[in-house]
Coordinates of C-alpha atoms in Angstrom, one line a residue:
M153 CA -61.5 -25.7 23.4
I154 CA -58.0 -27.1 23.7
R155 CA -57.9 -28.0 20.0
I156 CA -59.0 -24.5 19.1
L157 CA -56.2 -23.0 21.3
S158 CA -53.7 -25.4 19.8
L159 CA -54.8 -24.4 16.3
L160 CA -54.6 -20.8 17.2
T161 CA -51.1 -21.2 18.6
V162 CA -50.0 -23.0 15.4
L163 CA -51.4 -20.2 13.3
I164 CA -49.7 -17.5 15.4
F165 CA -46.5 -19.4 15.2
F166 CA -46.6 -19.7 11.4
S167 CA -47.7 -16.1 11.1
C168 CA -44.7 -14.9 13.1
K169 CA -42.4 -17.1 11.1
T170 CA -43.9 -15.7 7.9
E171 CA -43.4 -12.2 9.0
E172 CA -39.8 -12.9 10.1
K173 CA -39.1 -14.5 6.7
E174 CA -40.7 -11.6 4.9
K175 CA -38.5 -9.2 6.9
E176 CA -35.3 -11.1 6.0
T177 CA -36.1 -11.8 2.4
P178 CA -35.2 -8.2 1.1
F179 CA -31.7 -8.6 2.6
K180 CA -30.8 -11.9 1.0
T181 CA -27.7 -11.4 -1.1
P182 CA -27.1 -12.8 -4.6
F183 CA -24.4 -15.0 -3.0
E184 CA -27.1 -16.6 -0.7
I185 CA -29.7 -16.8 -3.4
S186 CA -27.3 -18.6 -5.7
S187 CA -26.2 -21.1 -3.0
G188 CA -22.7 -19.6 -2.9
T189 CA -21.9 -19.6 -6.6
E190 CA -22.5 -16.0 -7.6
T191 CA -21.2 -12.6 -6.5
A192 CA -23.2 -9.4 -6.4
S193 CA -23.0 -6.8 -9.2
Y194 CA -22.1 -3.2 -8.4
N195 CA -25.8 -2.1 -8.5
E196 CA -26.8 -5.1 -6.3
V197 CA -24.1 -4.2 -3.8
I198 CA -25.1 -0.6 -3.4
D199 CA -28.8 -1.4 -3.4
F200 CA -28.3 -3.9 -0.6
Y201 CA -26.5 -1.4 1.6
M202 CA -29.1 1.3 0.8
K203 CA -31.8 -1.0 2.0
L204 CA -29.9 -1.9 5.2
A205 CA -29.3 1.8 6.0
K206 CA -33.0 2.6 5.4
E207 CA -34.1 -0.1 7.7
F208 CA -31.5 -0.1 10.5
P209 CA -30.2 3.0 12.3
E210 CA -26.9 1.2 13.0
I211 CA -26.0 1.5 9.3
N212 CA -25.0 4.6 7.4
I213 CA -24.1 4.8 3.7
Q214 CA -22.6 7.9 2.0
T215 CA -21.0 8.8 -1.2
I216 CA -17.4 10.1 -1.0
G217 CA -15.5 11.3 -4.0
E218 CA -15.2 10.1 -7.5
T219 CA -13.7 7.1 -9.4
D220 CA -12.3 6.7 -12.9
S221 CA -15.6 5.0 -13.8
G222 CA -17.6 8.1 -13.4
L223 CA -19.5 6.6 -10.4
P224 CA -18.8 7.6 -6.8
L225 CA -17.2 5.5 -4.1
H226 CA -19.4 4.7 -1.1
L227 CA -18.5 4.3 2.5
V228 CA -20.8 2.1 4.6
T229 CA -20.4 2.4 8.4
Y230 CA -21.8 0.1 11.1
N231 CA -22.0 1.5 14.6
P232 CA -24.5 0.1 17.2
D233 CA -24.6 3.6 18.7
G234 CA -25.9 5.1 15.5
D235 CA -23.2 7.9 15.6
F236 CA -21.3 8.4 12.3
N237 CA -19.3 11.5 13.1
F238 CA -15.8 10.2 12.8
Q239 CA -14.4 13.2 14.5
K240 CA -16.0 11.9 17.7
I241 CA -16.4 8.2 17.4
G242 CA -12.8 7.4 16.5
T243 CA -11.4 8.6 19.8
N244 CA -13.1 6.1 22.0
K245 CA -13.6 3.0 19.8
I246 CA -11.5 0.9 17.5
T247 CA -12.3 1.6 13.9
I248 CA -11.7 -1.2 11.3
L249 CA -11.7 -0.1 7.6
I250 CA -12.5 -2.9 5.2
N251 CA -11.7 -2.5 1.5
N252 CA -13.3 -4.9 -1.0
G253 CA -13.0 -5.5 -4.7
I254 CA -9.7 -3.7 -5.4
H255 CA -9.2 -6.4 -8.0
A256 CA -12.8 -6.7 -9.1
G257 CA -12.5 -10.4 -10.0
E258 CA -11.4 -11.1 -6.4
S259 CA -14.9 -10.6 -5.0
D260 CA -14.8 -12.8 -1.9
G261 CA -14.7 -9.8 0.5
V262 CA -17.6 -8.1 -1.4
D263 CA -20.0 -10.9 -0.5
A264 CA -18.5 -11.7 2.9
T265 CA -18.9 -8.1 4.1
M266 CA -22.5 -7.9 2.9
L267 CA -23.2 -11.1 5.0
L268 CA -21.3 -9.6 8.0
Y269 CA -23.2 -6.4 8.0
K270 CA -26.5 -8.2 7.6
D271 CA -25.8 -10.6 10.4
L272 CA -24.9 -7.8 12.7
V273 CA -28.0 -5.8 12.3
L274 CA -30.2 -8.9 12.3
E275 CA -28.5 -9.9 15.6
K276 CA -27.3 -13.3 14.2
I277 CA -23.9 -12.5 15.7
D278 CA -23.1 -10.4 18.7
A279 CA -22.8 -6.6 18.1
P280 CA -19.3 -5.2 19.1
K281 CA -19.3 -2.7 21.9
N282 CA -16.0 -1.0 21.1
T283 CA -15.6 -1.5 17.4
I284 CA -16.9 0.5 14.5
L285 CA -16.8 -1.1 11.0
A286 CA -16.4 1.1 7.9
T287 CA -16.2 -0.5 4.5
I288 CA -15.7 0.5 0.9
P289 CA -18.1 -2.1 -0.4
L290 CA -16.6 -2.2 -3.9
Y291 CA -13.5 -0.1 -4.6
N292 CA -12.8 -0.9 -8.3
I293 CA -16.1 0.1 -9.8
G294 CA -14.8 0.3 -13.3
G295 CA -13.4 -3.3 -13.1
A296 CA -16.7 -4.5 -11.5
L297 CA -18.7 -3.2 -14.4
N298 CA -16.3 -4.9 -16.8
R299 CA -17.9 -8.3 -15.9
N300 CA -16.9 -11.6 -17.6
S301 CA -16.3 -15.3 -16.8
T302 CA -12.9 -16.0 -18.4
T303 CA -10.1 -13.5 -17.3
R304 CA -9.6 -15.3 -13.9
V305 CA -8.5 -18.4 -15.7
N306 CA -7.0 -20.0 -12.6
Q307 CA -9.9 -19.2 -10.2
N308 CA -12.7 -21.5 -9.0
G309 CA -15.8 -19.3 -9.1
P310 CA -17.9 -17.3 -8.9
K311 CA -19.8 -17.8 -12.2
S312 CA -18.9 -14.2 -13.4
Y313 CA -16.9 -11.4 -11.9
G314 CA -15.1 -8.1 -12.6
F315 CA -11.8 -7.4 -14.2
R316 CA -8.5 -6.6 -12.4
G317 CA -7.8 -3.3 -14.1
N318 CA -10.0 -0.2 -13.4
A319 CA -11.7 2.1 -15.9
Q320 CA -8.2 3.4 -16.9
N321 CA -6.7 -0.1 -16.6
Y322 CA -4.8 0.8 -13.5
D323 CA -4.1 -2.0 -11.0
L324 CA -5.4 0.0 -8.1
N325 CA -3.2 -2.0 -5.6
R326 CA -0.2 -0.4 -7.1
D327 CA -1.6 3.2 -7.1
F328 CA -1.8 4.2 -3.4
I329 CA 1.3 6.3 -3.1
K330 CA 1.3 7.8 -6.5
S331 CA -2.5 8.3 -6.5
E332 CA -3.1 8.8 -10.2
S333 CA -6.5 7.3 -10.3
K334 CA -9.6 9.1 -9.0
N335 CA -10.2 5.9 -7.0
A336 CA -6.9 6.3 -5.1
K337 CA -7.5 10.0 -4.4
T338 CA -10.9 9.2 -3.0
F339 CA -9.4 6.4 -0.9
A340 CA -7.0 8.9 0.7
S341 CA -9.9 11.1 1.6
I342 CA -11.8 8.2 3.1
F343 CA -8.7 6.9 5.0
H344 CA -8.0 10.3 6.6
L345 CA -11.7 10.7 7.5
V346 CA -12.0 7.3 9.1
K347 CA -8.4 7.2 10.6
P348 CA -8.7 3.4 11.0
D349 CA -6.8 1.5 13.7
I350 CA -7.0 -1.7 11.7
F351 CA -7.2 -2.0 7.9
I352 CA -8.4 -5.1 6.1
D353 CA -8.0 -5.5 2.3
N354 CA -9.8 -8.6 0.9
H355 CA -8.1 -10.5 -2.0
V356 CA -7.7 -13.9 -3.7
S357 CA -4.2 -15.4 -4.1
N358 CA -2.4 -17.4 -6.7
G359 CA 1.1 -18.9 -7.1
A360 CA 0.9 -22.4 -5.5
D361 CA -1.4 -25.1 -4.4
Y362 CA -1.9 -26.1 -0.7
Q363 CA -4.6 -27.2 1.7
Y364 CA -5.5 -23.8 3.1
T365 CA -8.5 -21.7 2.1
L366 CA -7.2 -18.7 4.0
T367 CA -3.9 -17.0 4.0
H368 CA -2.9 -13.7 5.7
L369 CA -0.6 -11.0 4.6
F370 CA 0.0 -8.8 7.6
T371 CA 2.1 -5.7 6.9
Q372 CA 5.8 -6.4 7.6
H373 CA 6.3 -6.0 11.3
N374 CA 9.9 -4.7 11.4
K375 CA 8.9 -1.5 9.6
L376 CA 6.1 -0.8 12.2
N377 CA 8.7 0.2 14.6
G378 CA 9.2 -1.4 18.1
K379 CA 6.2 -2.2 20.3
L380 CA 3.5 -1.8 17.6
G381 CA 5.3 -4.2 15.3
N382 CA 5.9 -6.7 18.1
Y383 CA 2.2 -6.6 19.0
L384 CA 1.2 -7.2 15.3
H385 CA 3.8 -10.1 15.0
K386 CA 3.6 -11.7 18.4
E387 CA 0.0 -11.0 19.6
M388 CA -2.5 -10.1 16.9
M389 CA -1.3 -12.6 14.3
P390 CA -1.1 -15.6 16.6
K391 CA -4.5 -14.6 18.2
L392 CA -6.1 -14.5 14.8
E393 CA -4.6 -17.9 13.8
Q394 CA -5.8 -19.5 17.1
L395 CA -9.4 -18.1 16.9
L396 CA -9.7 -19.4 13.4
S397 CA -8.3 -22.7 14.3
N398 CA -10.9 -23.0 17.1
D399 CA -13.6 -22.8 14.4
N400 CA -11.7 -25.3 12.2
W401 CA -10.4 -22.7 9.8
D402 CA -6.7 -23.2 9.2
I403 CA -4.7 -20.3 8.0
T404 CA -1.1 -19.7 6.9
P405 CA 1.0 -16.7 5.9
Y406 CA 0.6 -15.6 2.3
V407 CA 2.5 -18.1 0.2
N408 CA 4.9 -15.9 -1.6
V409 CA 6.2 -18.2 -4.4
F410 CA 5.5 -18.5 -8.1
N411 CA 5.8 -21.9 -9.9
E412 CA 7.8 -23.3 -7.0
V413 CA 6.9 -25.6 -4.0
P414 CA 6.4 -23.6 -0.8
E415 CA 7.7 -26.4 1.5
N416 CA 11.2 -25.5 0.4
G417 CA 10.7 -22.3 2.4
F418 CA 9.4 -18.9 1.4
S419 CA 9.6 -15.3 2.6
Q420 CA 7.1 -12.7 3.8
F421 CA 6.0 -10.2 1.2
M422 CA 7.3 -6.7 1.8
D423 CA 4.4 -4.3 1.2
S424 CA 5.9 -1.0 0.1
P425 CA 3.7 2.1 0.0
R426 CA 2.4 1.4 -3.5
Y427 CA 0.3 -1.3 -1.9
S428 CA -2.8 -0.7 0.3
T429 CA -1.3 -2.0 3.5
G430 CA 2.0 -0.4 2.8
Y431 CA 0.3 3.0 2.4
T432 CA -2.0 2.6 5.5
T433 CA 1.0 1.6 7.6
L434 CA 2.6 5.0 7.0
W435 CA 0.1 6.2 9.6
N436 CA 0.7 3.2 12.0
T437 CA -2.5 1.5 11.0
L438 CA -2.3 -2.3 11.6
G439 CA -2.7 -3.7 8.1
L440 CA -3.9 -7.1 6.9
M441 CA -4.4 -8.3 3.4
V442 CA -6.6 -11.4 3.3
E443 CA -5.7 -13.8 0.5
T444 CA -8.1 -16.7 0.0
H445 CA -6.9 -19.5 -2.2
M446 CA -8.2 -19.3 -5.8
L447 CA -8.6 -23.1 -6.3
K448 CA -11.0 -23.5 -3.4
P449 CA -14.8 -23.3 -4.0
Y450 CA -16.2 -19.8 -4.0
K451 CA -18.7 -20.5 -1.2
Q452 CA -15.9 -21.8 1.0
R453 CA -13.7 -18.8 0.3
V454 CA -16.5 -16.3 1.1
E455 CA -17.3 -18.1 4.4
G456 CA -13.6 -18.1 5.3
T457 CA -13.3 -14.3 4.7
Y458 CA -16.5 -13.7 6.7
T459 CA -15.1 -15.8 9.6
L460 CA -11.8 -14.0 9.5
M461 CA -13.3 -10.6 9.7
K462 CA -15.5 -11.7 12.6
K463 CA -12.4 -12.9 14.5
M464 CA -10.6 -9.6 13.8
I465 CA -13.6 -7.8 15.4
A466 CA -13.2 -10.1 18.5
I467 CA -9.5 -9.1 18.7
S468 CA -10.2 -5.4 18.4
E469 CA -12.8 -5.7 21.1
K470 CA -10.4 -7.3 23.5
D471 CA -7.3 -5.3 22.6
R472 CA -8.9 -1.9 22.0
E473 CA -7.0 0.0 24.7
K474 CA -3.7 -1.6 23.9
I475 CA -4.0 -0.9 20.2
K476 CA -4.9 2.7 20.8
K477 CA -1.9 3.2 23.1
L478 CA 0.6 1.4 20.9
R479 CA -0.4 3.4 17.8
E480 CA -0.1 6.7 19.6
S481 CA 3.2 5.6 21.2
S482 CA 4.5 4.7 17.8
F483 CA 3.9 8.2 16.4
H484 CA 6.0 9.6 19.2
T485 CA 8.7 7.0 18.7
Y486 CA 9.1 8.1 15.1
K487 CA 9.2 11.7 16.0
D488 CA 12.0 11.1 18.6
Q489 CA 14.2 8.8 16.6
K490 CA 17.2 10.1 14.5
S491 CA 17.2 7.8 11.5
Y492 CA 14.7 6.2 9.2
T493 CA 15.0 3.1 7.1
L494 CA 14.3 3.5 3.4
Q495 CA 15.1 0.0 2.2
W496 CA 14.9 -3.5 3.8
A497 CA 16.2 -6.9 3.0
I498 CA 15.3 -10.4 4.3
D499 CA 17.3 -11.3 7.4
S500 CA 18.2 -14.9 6.7
T501 CA 19.6 -15.3 10.3
K502 CA 16.0 -15.2 11.7
T503 CA 13.2 -17.4 10.6
S504 CA 9.9 -18.8 11.8
T505 CA 8.9 -22.5 11.4
L506 CA 5.5 -23.2 10.0
N507 CA 3.7 -26.6 10.2
F508 CA 2.8 -26.1 6.5
K509 CA -0.1 -28.1 5.1
G510 CA 0.6 -28.6 1.4
Y511 CA 0.2 -31.1 -1.4
K512 CA 2.9 -33.3 -2.8
A513 CA 4.3 -31.9 -6.1
E514 CA 6.5 -33.3 -8.7
T515 CA 8.1 -32.2 -12.0
I516 CA 6.7 -34.1 -14.9
T517 CA 6.9 -33.7 -18.7
S518 CA 4.3 -31.3 -20.1
E519 CA 2.0 -32.7 -22.7
V520 CA 1.7 -29.2 -24.1
T521 CA 5.3 -28.1 -24.4
G522 CA 7.2 -31.3 -24.0
L523 CA 9.2 -29.6 -21.3
P524 CA 9.3 -30.0 -17.5
R525 CA 6.3 -28.6 -15.6
L526 CA 5.1 -28.5 -12.0
K527 CA 2.2 -30.8 -11.0
Y528 CA 0.4 -30.9 -7.5
D529 CA -1.3 -34.1 -6.4
T530 CA -4.3 -33.1 -4.1
N531 CA -4.7 -36.8 -3.2
K532 CA -1.4 -36.6 -1.4
P533 CA -1.7 -33.9 1.4
F534 CA 1.2 -33.5 3.9
T535 CA 2.2 -31.4 6.9
K536 CA 5.8 -30.3 6.9
K537 CA 8.1 -28.1 8.9
T538 CA 8.7 -25.2 6.6
E539 CA 11.1 -22.2 7.0
Y540 CA 9.3 -18.8 6.8
Y541 CA 11.5 -15.8 6.3
N542 CA 9.5 -13.0 8.0
Y543 CA 12.3 -10.9 9.5
F544 CA 13.8 -8.0 7.6
T545 CA 16.8 -5.9 8.3
P546 CA 17.6 -2.3 7.2
T547 CA 19.9 -1.8 4.2
S548 CA 19.6 1.9 3.7
T549 CA 18.8 4.6 6.3
I550 CA 18.8 8.4 6.3
E551 CA 19.0 11.0 9.0
I552 CA 15.4 12.4 9.6
P553 CA 15.5 16.0 8.8
K554 CA 13.6 18.7 10.7
A555 CA 11.9 19.7 7.5
Y556 CA 12.0 19.6 3.7
I557 CA 11.7 22.5 1.3
L558 CA 10.0 21.9 -2.0
K559 CA 10.6 24.4 -4.8
K560 CA 7.3 26.0 -6.0
G561 CA 6.0 24.9 -9.3
W562 CA 5.9 21.2 -8.4
N563 CA 2.1 21.3 -8.1
K564 CA 1.5 17.6 -8.4
I565 CA 3.7 16.9 -5.3
I566 CA 2.1 19.6 -3.1
N567 CA -1.4 18.5 -4.2
L568 CA -0.7 15.0 -3.0
M569 CA 0.7 16.4 0.3
T570 CA -2.6 18.3 0.7
L571 CA -4.6 15.2 -0.1
N572 CA -2.8 13.3 2.6
N573 CA -3.4 15.9 5.3
I574 CA 0.3 16.9 5.4
T575 CA 0.9 20.2 7.1
Y576 CA 3.1 22.6 5.2
H577 CA 3.8 26.4 4.9
T578 CA 4.9 28.8 2.2
I579 CA 8.0 30.8 2.7
K580 CA 6.9 34.4 2.9
Q581 CA 9.9 36.2 1.5
D582 CA 13.1 35.4 -0.4
T583 CA 15.7 34.0 2.0
T584 CA 19.0 32.1 2.1
I585 CA 18.9 28.9 4.1
T586 CA 21.6 26.3 4.9
V587 CA 20.3 23.0 3.6
E588 CA 21.4 19.6 2.5
Y589 CA 20.6 19.0 -1.1
Y590 CA 20.9 16.1 -3.5
K591 CA 22.2 15.5 -6.9
I592 CA 20.9 12.3 -8.6
D593 CA 24.1 10.3 -9.0
S594 CA 22.7 7.2 -10.7
Y595 CA 19.5 5.3 -11.3
E596 CA 18.2 2.5 -13.4
T597 CA 14.8 2.5 -15.3
K598 CA 12.4 -0.3 -16.0
K599 CA 12.4 -1.3 -19.7
N600 CA 8.7 -2.3 -19.7
A601 CA 5.7 -0.2 -18.9
Y602 CA 4.4 -0.6 -15.4
E603 CA 1.2 1.1 -14.3
G604 CA 1.6 3.9 -16.7
H605 CA 5.2 4.5 -15.9
Y606 CA 8.7 3.3 -16.5
P607 CA 9.8 3.5 -12.8
H608 CA 13.3 4.0 -11.6
Y609 CA 15.1 1.8 -9.1
N610 CA 18.5 1.4 -7.6
T611 CA 18.6 5.2 -7.2
K612 CA 21.7 6.7 -5.7
I613 CA 22.3 10.3 -4.6
K614 CA 25.1 12.6 -3.7
A615 CA 24.4 14.9 -0.8
T616 CA 26.0 18.3 -0.2
T617 CA 25.4 21.0 2.4
K618 CA 25.2 24.5 1.0
N619 CA 23.5 27.9 1.4
I620 CA 20.6 28.0 -1.1
R621 CA 18.5 31.1 -2.0
F622 CA 14.8 30.2 -1.7
S623 CA 12.0 32.3 -3.1
A624 CA 8.7 33.4 -1.6
G625 CA 6.2 30.7 -2.3
D626 CA 8.5 27.7 -1.9
Y627 CA 7.1 25.1 0.4
Y628 CA 8.3 24.3 3.9
I629 CA 7.2 20.8 5.0
P630 CA 8.0 20.0 8.7
T631 CA 8.5 16.3 9.7
N632 CA 7.2 16.8 13.2
Q633 CA 3.7 15.6 12.3
K634 CA 1.7 12.4 12.1
G635 CA 2.3 12.1 8.3
M636 CA 6.1 12.0 8.8
R637 CA 6.5 8.6 7.3
Y638 CA 4.5 9.6 4.2
I639 CA 6.7 12.7 3.8
I640 CA 9.9 10.7 4.0
E641 CA 8.8 7.8 1.8
T642 CA 7.7 10.1 -1.0
L643 CA 10.4 12.8 -0.9
E644 CA 13.6 10.7 -0.3
P645 CA 14.6 9.7 -3.8
E646 CA 16.2 6.4 -2.7
A647 CA 12.9 5.1 -1.1
V648 CA 11.4 2.3 -3.1
D649 CA 8.2 4.1 -3.9
S650 CA 9.5 7.7 -3.8
F651 CA 8.0 10.3 -6.1
F652 CA 11.3 10.4 -7.9
N653 CA 11.2 6.6 -8.6
W654 CA 7.7 7.0 -9.9
N655 CA 8.9 9.5 -12.5
F656 CA 7.4 12.7 -11.0
F657 CA 10.7 14.5 -11.2
D658 CA 11.9 13.2 -14.6
T659 CA 12.3 16.7 -16.1
I660 CA 15.4 17.2 -14.0
L661 CA 17.0 14.3 -15.7
Q662 CA 17.1 16.0 -19.1
Q663 CA 19.9 18.5 -19.7
K664 CA 18.4 21.6 -21.2
E665 CA 21.5 23.5 -22.3
D666 CA 24.6 22.2 -24.1
F667 CA 27.7 23.3 -26.1
S668 CA 28.7 23.3 -29.7
P669 CA 32.1 21.5 -29.9
Y670 CA 33.7 23.8 -32.4
V671 CA 33.0 26.9 -30.2
F672 CA 33.6 25.2 -26.8
E673 CA 37.1 23.9 -27.9
D674 CA 38.6 27.4 -27.3
I675 CA 36.7 27.9 -24.1
A676 CA 37.9 24.5 -22.8
L677 CA 41.5 25.3 -23.6
D678 CA 41.2 28.5 -21.6
L679 CA 39.6 26.6 -18.7
L680 CA 42.5 24.1 -18.5
K681 CA 45.1 26.9 -18.8
N682 CA 43.6 28.9 -16.0
N683 CA 42.6 26.1 -13.6
E684 CA 45.6 23.9 -12.5
Q685 CA 43.5 21.5 -10.4
L686 CA 41.0 21.0 -13.3
R687 CA 43.8 20.4 -15.7
D688 CA 45.6 17.9 -13.5
T689 CA 42.3 15.9 -12.9
F690 CA 41.6 16.0 -16.6
L691 CA 45.1 14.6 -17.6
L692 CA 44.9 11.9 -14.9
K693 CA 41.6 10.7 -16.2
K694 CA 43.0 10.6 -19.8
N695 CA 46.0 8.6 -18.6
T696 CA 43.9 6.1 -16.6
D697 CA 40.8 5.7 -18.7
K698 CA 41.5 4.3 -22.2
N699 CA 38.0 4.8 -23.5
F700 CA 38.0 8.4 -22.3
N701 CA 41.4 9.1 -23.9
S702 CA 40.2 8.0 -27.3
D703 CA 36.8 9.9 -27.2
W704 CA 37.1 13.6 -28.0
Y705 CA 33.5 14.4 -27.3
A706 CA 33.6 12.7 -23.9
Q707 CA 36.6 14.9 -23.0
L708 CA 35.0 18.1 -24.0
N709 CA 31.8 17.1 -22.2
W710 CA 33.8 16.3 -19.0
I711 CA 35.4 19.7 -19.0
Y712 CA 32.0 21.3 -19.7
K713 CA 30.4 19.5 -16.8
H714 CA 33.2 20.6 -14.5
S715 CA 32.8 24.3 -15.4
K716 CA 30.6 27.2 -14.5
Y717 CA 28.8 26.8 -17.9
Y718 CA 27.2 23.5 -16.9
E719 CA 23.6 24.1 -15.7
E720 CA 22.9 23.6 -12.1
A721 CA 19.4 22.4 -12.7
H722 CA 20.5 19.1 -14.4
L723 CA 20.1 16.2 -11.9
Q724 CA 19.5 18.8 -9.2
Y725 CA 16.7 17.3 -7.0
P726 CA 14.3 20.2 -6.1
V727 CA 13.6 19.0 -2.6
Y728 CA 16.0 20.2 0.2
R729 CA 16.6 19.0 3.7
I730 CA 16.9 21.1 6.8
L731 CA 18.7 18.9 9.3
K732 CA 18.0 19.0 13.0
N733 CA 21.3 20.6 13.8
M734 CA 20.5 23.5 11.4
S735 CA 19.1 26.5 13.1
F736 CA 16.6 27.8 10.6
S737 CA 12.9 27.0 10.4
I738 CA 10.0 28.7 8.8
E739 CA 8.5 29.4 12.3
E740 CA 11.7 31.3 13.2
E741 CA 11.5 33.5 10.0

C-alpha cells in the first residue's frame, strides 16, 4: 500500500511538473530557445505579447498609430490591477514607459523586456504595487524587418539583427522634435497618452572598450530645473548604481568618447530634444538611456538590461510619492520663473570622480595603414580615478514670454503643436498688438546632409519691439501650460533643436524681390540726397570698409536694404513674442 501511494505521489508530481512545463513552453522567447544568441523578429515579438495578453489579464496590447514601414506601432501595458485606462491609472501610480529597438540592431531591450513581462505574469519576480509598465516593444519596425548579420560590424551578437535606419532611412533617435517619420508622430501620441513619470530607452553603445556591460545615460540634470534635477542626480542615479552593484552588476555613466581613452576624463552627453530623453524631459519626465557595451556577449547584455529595468521598478516603487510631487512642482517652477536657458556648456569648475574600470590601451602602428592606432588590452584591467564632467552651465538665456503668435499658413508648425497637446487659440479679428519680433541676423548651415536636412547652427537674432498688425486666423500660443518647454525649444530660433534650425522656416531666408542696378541708381541717388543720416552712414562705411568702397553692387545693395523698398519679409521670423509686461492677450480681446 505504501509503495502504491509513493508511486501515485511520484506520478502526480511529474504530472504537475509536465502541466507547468507545458504552460510555460508557449511563452519561451527566441532569446531563451537559442541560449541567448538570437533576438526575436518583429513577428515573434508581437506574437509573444499577443499570447501573453490572451492568457494574463495583467497584460494589454493595443495598436496605436502608423510607422513608415506600413505596420502599426504597439503599446503593451502591464498593470497587476488589470486597468488600462491611462486617464485614471496614471494619477495614483508611477508609470514607466520603455522604448525598445529604436536602432533595430540594438535589440537588447527587445528581448530583455519580453523576459521582464513574462517573469512578472508568471510570478517569477514580485509584482509592483505602485508601478505600471508600458512598452513600445519594437519601435523601428522598418529597421527590424531589414534584418542582416553584418551592419553592426563592431557588435558581439546576436546572430542576426535589424538595421539602424527606419523604412525611410531616418535615424529615429534624431527625429523626436522634428517628427518627420510616422514613427515619431505615433510616439508623440503614445507619450501623451501614457504621460510617463520615468522613460527608459534601451540601446547598445560604442566608442571605447572597458570592463562594464552596462552604462547609463540619464538626461542632463541641470536642465531639469532645481529639485527634480537634484533628485535625478543625487538620489535616483546613485540608488540605481547601488542596487545593481548589490547584484554584482557594475555600471558607469555612458562613455562619451570616440577613439580616445576614457580614463583621461570624459563629459556627460547633453541630450537635446532631437533625442528621446531630450524630448521626454520637456515634460519633466525622468529620462534614462541604457547603453550596453557592444563587445560583451549578447546574453550578458540582455541579462544586464533586464536587471537594470527591474531595479528601476524597485526605485519607482519606493519613491513614487516623491517623484510625483517633484514632477508637479517642477511644472510650477518653470511657470513662475522669468528666464529660460536655450544653450548649455560644460562647467569645467565642477566634476565628479569615477572609480572607472577600464582596460589598458596603447598606441601602436597599424598593420593596415602603417599609421598610429589605438589598441586595448583586455588582459590588463584597471580601476582608476577618472574625472567626469557632468555639470553644465547656461550660455544663452531668454526672457520667457507670456505667449507667442505664429502667423497663419505655417501649417507644419501648428500641426506639431497639436500633436504634442499644446493649447493654442486663433485670433478672431484683425488687431494690432505690441510684440517683440526677431530678424535673423546670422546663422551657419551644415555642409553635409543630416537626417534629411542641412541644419542651421550658431543662429543669432536681432530683437525689436513694435506694433504689428495681425490677421484673423493667426495663432496665439500661451506659455502658461505644461508644454511650455516644448513651445520654447521649438519656437526660439537660437535653441539647438528649434524648428528654425531644422529648416522649417527656410523660405524666409530667400529674398523674393530685388532691384535692377541701372534703374535703382537714380533712386539711390535721390535717397542719399533726401536722407542726411542715410548719406552720412553710407559715406562712413565707404571710408572705413575698403572692400565695400570698391564694390559698386554692394553699395547699391546696402542703400536698397536701408530703404523702404527692401521687403520686410526677408529674414523676418514669423513668430512673435508677447512679453509679460505687455498688456494684451487673446483672452483679453
